[in-house]
Amino acid sequence: MKLPEKLTKLKAYDPITGTYAVRLDANESYFDLPDVLKAKIADAIEQVDFNRYPDPFATEVVNAFAAYYNISPDCVCAGNGSDEIITLLLNCFMTRGQKLVTVSPDFSMYGVYASLAEIEVVTVPKKENLQIDMDALISACQQADAAVFSNPCNPTSLGVARSEIIRLVESAPECLIIVDEAYMDFWDESVLDLVTKYDNLIVLRTCSKAMGLAAVRMGFAVSDPYKTNLLRAAKSPYNCDAISQVICATVLRETSLLQHCRDEIIVQTQRLYASLTELAQRYTDIIDTVYAPRTNFVFVKTAYAREIFEQLEQAGIAVRCFPNGLRICAGTRREQTILLSELEKILQPD
Ligand SMILES: *Cc1c(COP(=O)(O)O)cnc(C)c1O
């Protein structure tokens, strides 16, 4: 039997596995949940009726999420990670052969989901400084059906100001603009509050990054109540399992803990940025640019990405390697000290 090429050409997402002393490759939070909160979660899980299907609308989670961001729960559809939401949006709002605009470099999964949905992808390259070329993006969106990009961006760590997102949304009213705000907890240019103002805007959020819940799969589409209801009707009914719902609802209610962790991660990211910048100034022939981050990771442009990546790997340190640079996630103070002393060893001429 012949299988479709859109399937056979795929390669499985290949995250780093194995044991590393220091993991700075997946943009996760370095905070695990405090023991008291884990105990609270364990109690809540005991109350779950394991023989029953979960709440199809993840009501408790959606309410806690909406309260945390001060938006209406009628605008929130929960999914099994924002990855599931991306597939859902493409399948719901687009039909085969329509045009989806992406930017490059950006989160690689957008293209994968689009090609499975048989959607044509139009890619707008970023400028030399890795910022989005907003005028080029606007003109591409004026001739397309939808666009998706991350803001702030994975992997560049750079952001687009809210005013520029508004300019885009207003300039292409017939194009659905999906803004993936997976890292917006670390910056403050969100357009979450605008989804009821613009009917061509959808915002994605996740519990996997700033919330420190990557193990639990929970992501959200935020859009006006009309589209939210359509998404709830189109998704698979039990996409979010009961255990994940209990965990997320419990954690999302811990407002001050979440804010504290986020603030600490921002401090550590700025420390990492400062240290890498200092290193770059001493090794200008090896490190090209260290970008000022709006996220919980730093992007380092270097022609020696592969070499540095492999040597770090041998030292038990995992970072993410791209053709033109390294993406290094903020870790604890201790992890950063280990990383920097290893980098120093690698860069030092013998
Ligand atoms: C990590 C990440 C996601 C994935 O989020 P999940 O909710 O864990 O599926 C989505 N978009 C971007 C840009 C990310 O970096």
PDB file of C-alpha atoms in Angstrom, residues 141-142 144-146 169-177 199-200:
ATOM      1  CA  CYS A 141      -0.686  38.432   4.940  1.00  0.00           C
ATOM      2  CA  GLN A 142      -2.728  40.628   2.615  1.00  0.00           C
ATOM      3  CA  ALA A 144      -2.896  34.856   2.450  1.00  0.00           C
ATOM      4  CA  ASP A 145      -5.563  33.154   4.557  1.00  0.00           C
ATOM      5  CA  ALA A 146      -3.704  32.906   7.864  1.00  0.00           C
ATOM      6  CA  VAL A 169      -3.899  42.746  12.399  1.00  0.00           C
ATOM      7  CA  GLU A 170      -5.496  45.959  11.130  1.00  0.00           C
ATOM      8  CA  SER A 171      -3.647  45.897   7.799  1.00  0.00           C
ATOM      9  CA  ALA A 172      -4.759  42.359   6.890  1.00  0.00           C
ATOM     10  CA  PRO A 173      -8.346  42.091   8.139  1.00  0.00           C
ATOM     11  CA  GLU A 174      -9.114  39.057   5.934  1.00  0.00           C
ATOM     12  CA  CYS A 175      -6.147  37.061   7.219  1.00  0.00           C
ATOM     13  CA  LEU A 176      -6.342  35.137  10.504  1.00  0.00           C
ATOM     14  CA  ILE A 177      -3.357  36.216  12.588  1.00  0.00           C
ATOM     15  CA  ASP A 199     -12.084  39.038  14.761  1.00  0.00           C
ATOM     16  CA  ASN A 200      -8.957  38.000  12.834  1.00  0.00           C
TER      17      ASN A 200
END
